Protein backbone atom coordinates (compact mmCIF):
# COMPACT_ATOMS: atom_id res chain seq x y z
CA UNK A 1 0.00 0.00 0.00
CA UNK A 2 1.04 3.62 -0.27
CA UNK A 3 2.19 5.73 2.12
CA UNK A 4 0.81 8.83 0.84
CA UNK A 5 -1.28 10.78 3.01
CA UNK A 6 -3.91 13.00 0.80
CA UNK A 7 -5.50 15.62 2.30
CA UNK A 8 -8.76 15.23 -0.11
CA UNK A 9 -10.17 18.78 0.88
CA UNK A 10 -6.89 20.85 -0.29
CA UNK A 11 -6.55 21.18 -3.74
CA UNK A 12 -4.31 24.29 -4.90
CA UNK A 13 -4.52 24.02 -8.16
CA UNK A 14 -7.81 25.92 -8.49
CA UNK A 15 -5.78 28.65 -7.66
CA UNK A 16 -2.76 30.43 -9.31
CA UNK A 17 0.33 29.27 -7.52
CA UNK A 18 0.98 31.41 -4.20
CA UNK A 19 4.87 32.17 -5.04
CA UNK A 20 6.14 33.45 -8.34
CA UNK A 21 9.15 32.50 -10.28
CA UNK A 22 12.23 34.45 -8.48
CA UNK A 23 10.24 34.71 -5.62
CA UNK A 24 12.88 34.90 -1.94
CA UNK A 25 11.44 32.55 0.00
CA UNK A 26 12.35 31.00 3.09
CA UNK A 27 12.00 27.73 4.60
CA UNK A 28 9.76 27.17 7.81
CA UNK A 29 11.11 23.61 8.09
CA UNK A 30 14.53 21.62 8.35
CA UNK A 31 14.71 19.13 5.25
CA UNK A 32 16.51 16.04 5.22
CA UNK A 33 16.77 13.70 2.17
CA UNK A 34 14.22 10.97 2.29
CA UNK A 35 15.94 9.00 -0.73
CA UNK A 36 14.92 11.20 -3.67
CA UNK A 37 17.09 13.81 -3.75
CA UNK A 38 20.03 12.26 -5.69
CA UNK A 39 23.36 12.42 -4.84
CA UNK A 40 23.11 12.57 -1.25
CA UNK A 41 22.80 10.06 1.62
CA UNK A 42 19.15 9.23 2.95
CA UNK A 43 18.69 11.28 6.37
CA UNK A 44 21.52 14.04 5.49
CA UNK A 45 20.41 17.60 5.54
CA UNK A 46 19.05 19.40 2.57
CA UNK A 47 17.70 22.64 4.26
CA UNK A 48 18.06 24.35 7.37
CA UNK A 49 14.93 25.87 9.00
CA UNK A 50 15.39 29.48 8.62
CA UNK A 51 17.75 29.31 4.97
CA UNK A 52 16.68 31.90 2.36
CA UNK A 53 16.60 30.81 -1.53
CA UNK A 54 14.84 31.70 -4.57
CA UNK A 55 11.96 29.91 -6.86
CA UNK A 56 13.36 28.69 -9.86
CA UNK A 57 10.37 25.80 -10.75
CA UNK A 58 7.00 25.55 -10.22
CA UNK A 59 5.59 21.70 -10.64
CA UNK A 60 2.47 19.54 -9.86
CA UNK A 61 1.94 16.77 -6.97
CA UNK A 62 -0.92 14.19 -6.75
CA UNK A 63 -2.83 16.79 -8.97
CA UNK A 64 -3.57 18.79 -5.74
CA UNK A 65 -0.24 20.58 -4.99
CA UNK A 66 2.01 22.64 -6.46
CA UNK A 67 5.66 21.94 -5.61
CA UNK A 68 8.13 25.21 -5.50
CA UNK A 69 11.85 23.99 -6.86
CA UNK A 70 13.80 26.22 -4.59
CA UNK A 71 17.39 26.92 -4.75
CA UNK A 72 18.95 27.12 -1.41
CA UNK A 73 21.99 29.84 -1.17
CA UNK A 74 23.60 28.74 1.93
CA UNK A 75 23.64 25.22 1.05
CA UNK A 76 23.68 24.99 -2.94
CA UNK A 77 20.43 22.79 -2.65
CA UNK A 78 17.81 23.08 -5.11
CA UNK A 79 14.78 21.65 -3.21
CA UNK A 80 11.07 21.02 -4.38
CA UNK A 81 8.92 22.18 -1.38
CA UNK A 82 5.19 22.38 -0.57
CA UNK A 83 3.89 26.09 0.07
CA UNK A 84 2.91 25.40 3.58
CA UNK A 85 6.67 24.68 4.42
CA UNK A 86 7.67 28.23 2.94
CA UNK A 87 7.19 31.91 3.89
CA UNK A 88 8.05 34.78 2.14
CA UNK A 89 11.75 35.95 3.09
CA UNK A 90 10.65 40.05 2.64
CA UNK A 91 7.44 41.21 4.03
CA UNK A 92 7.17 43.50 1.26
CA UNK A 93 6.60 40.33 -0.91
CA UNK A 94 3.47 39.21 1.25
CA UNK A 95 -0.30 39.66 -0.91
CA UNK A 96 -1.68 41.13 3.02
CA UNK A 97 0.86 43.70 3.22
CA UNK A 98 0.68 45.40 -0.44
CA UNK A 99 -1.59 48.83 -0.42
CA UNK A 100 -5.07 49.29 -1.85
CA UNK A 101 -5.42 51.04 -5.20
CA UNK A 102 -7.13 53.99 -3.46
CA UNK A 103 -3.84 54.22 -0.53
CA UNK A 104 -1.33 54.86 -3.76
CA UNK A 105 -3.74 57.71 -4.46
CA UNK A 106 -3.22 59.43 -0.96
């Protein structure tokens, strides 16, 4: 049987995908390598909670999720991650903190 968990009430592909390409993101997580990232030893560490890097890909997963290729700066990684294990590295990225049309205005 598979392992997957699916979380059949989430699907965010109805929407556009949350980050952009060249988006500075950072990770909310540590990361270690569960046997697909090749190259590397199963259990060694891919990303360190708190590491800034950059959206360079923008995939599909179970045709529910998009996946977010980010390369790592600190440790060279280029990791595919799930949005809910990213945040935005700059505030001034974040959809809640841009300004209304009418507050350019003022």
């Amino acid at each position: 049987m598979s392992n997957i968990v699916r979380d059949s009430e989430v699907n965010e592909l109805v929407n556009q995908p949350y980050f952009n390409y060249g988006a500075k993101v950072r990770a909310k997580r540590l990361v270690r390598n569960d046997g697909t990232y090749a190259g590397k030893e199963i259990g060694d560490l891919l990303v360190k909670k708190g590491e800034v890097g950059y959206v360079v890909s923008i995939g599909t997963f179970l045709q529910q999720f998009y996946i977010y290729g980010v390369e790592f700066l600190d440790s060279g990684n280029r990791v595919g991650m799930k949005r809910r294990e990213l945040e935005w590295a700059d505030a001034s990225n974040d959809d809640d903190d841009l300004p209304l049309p009418q507050e350019l205005d003022a």
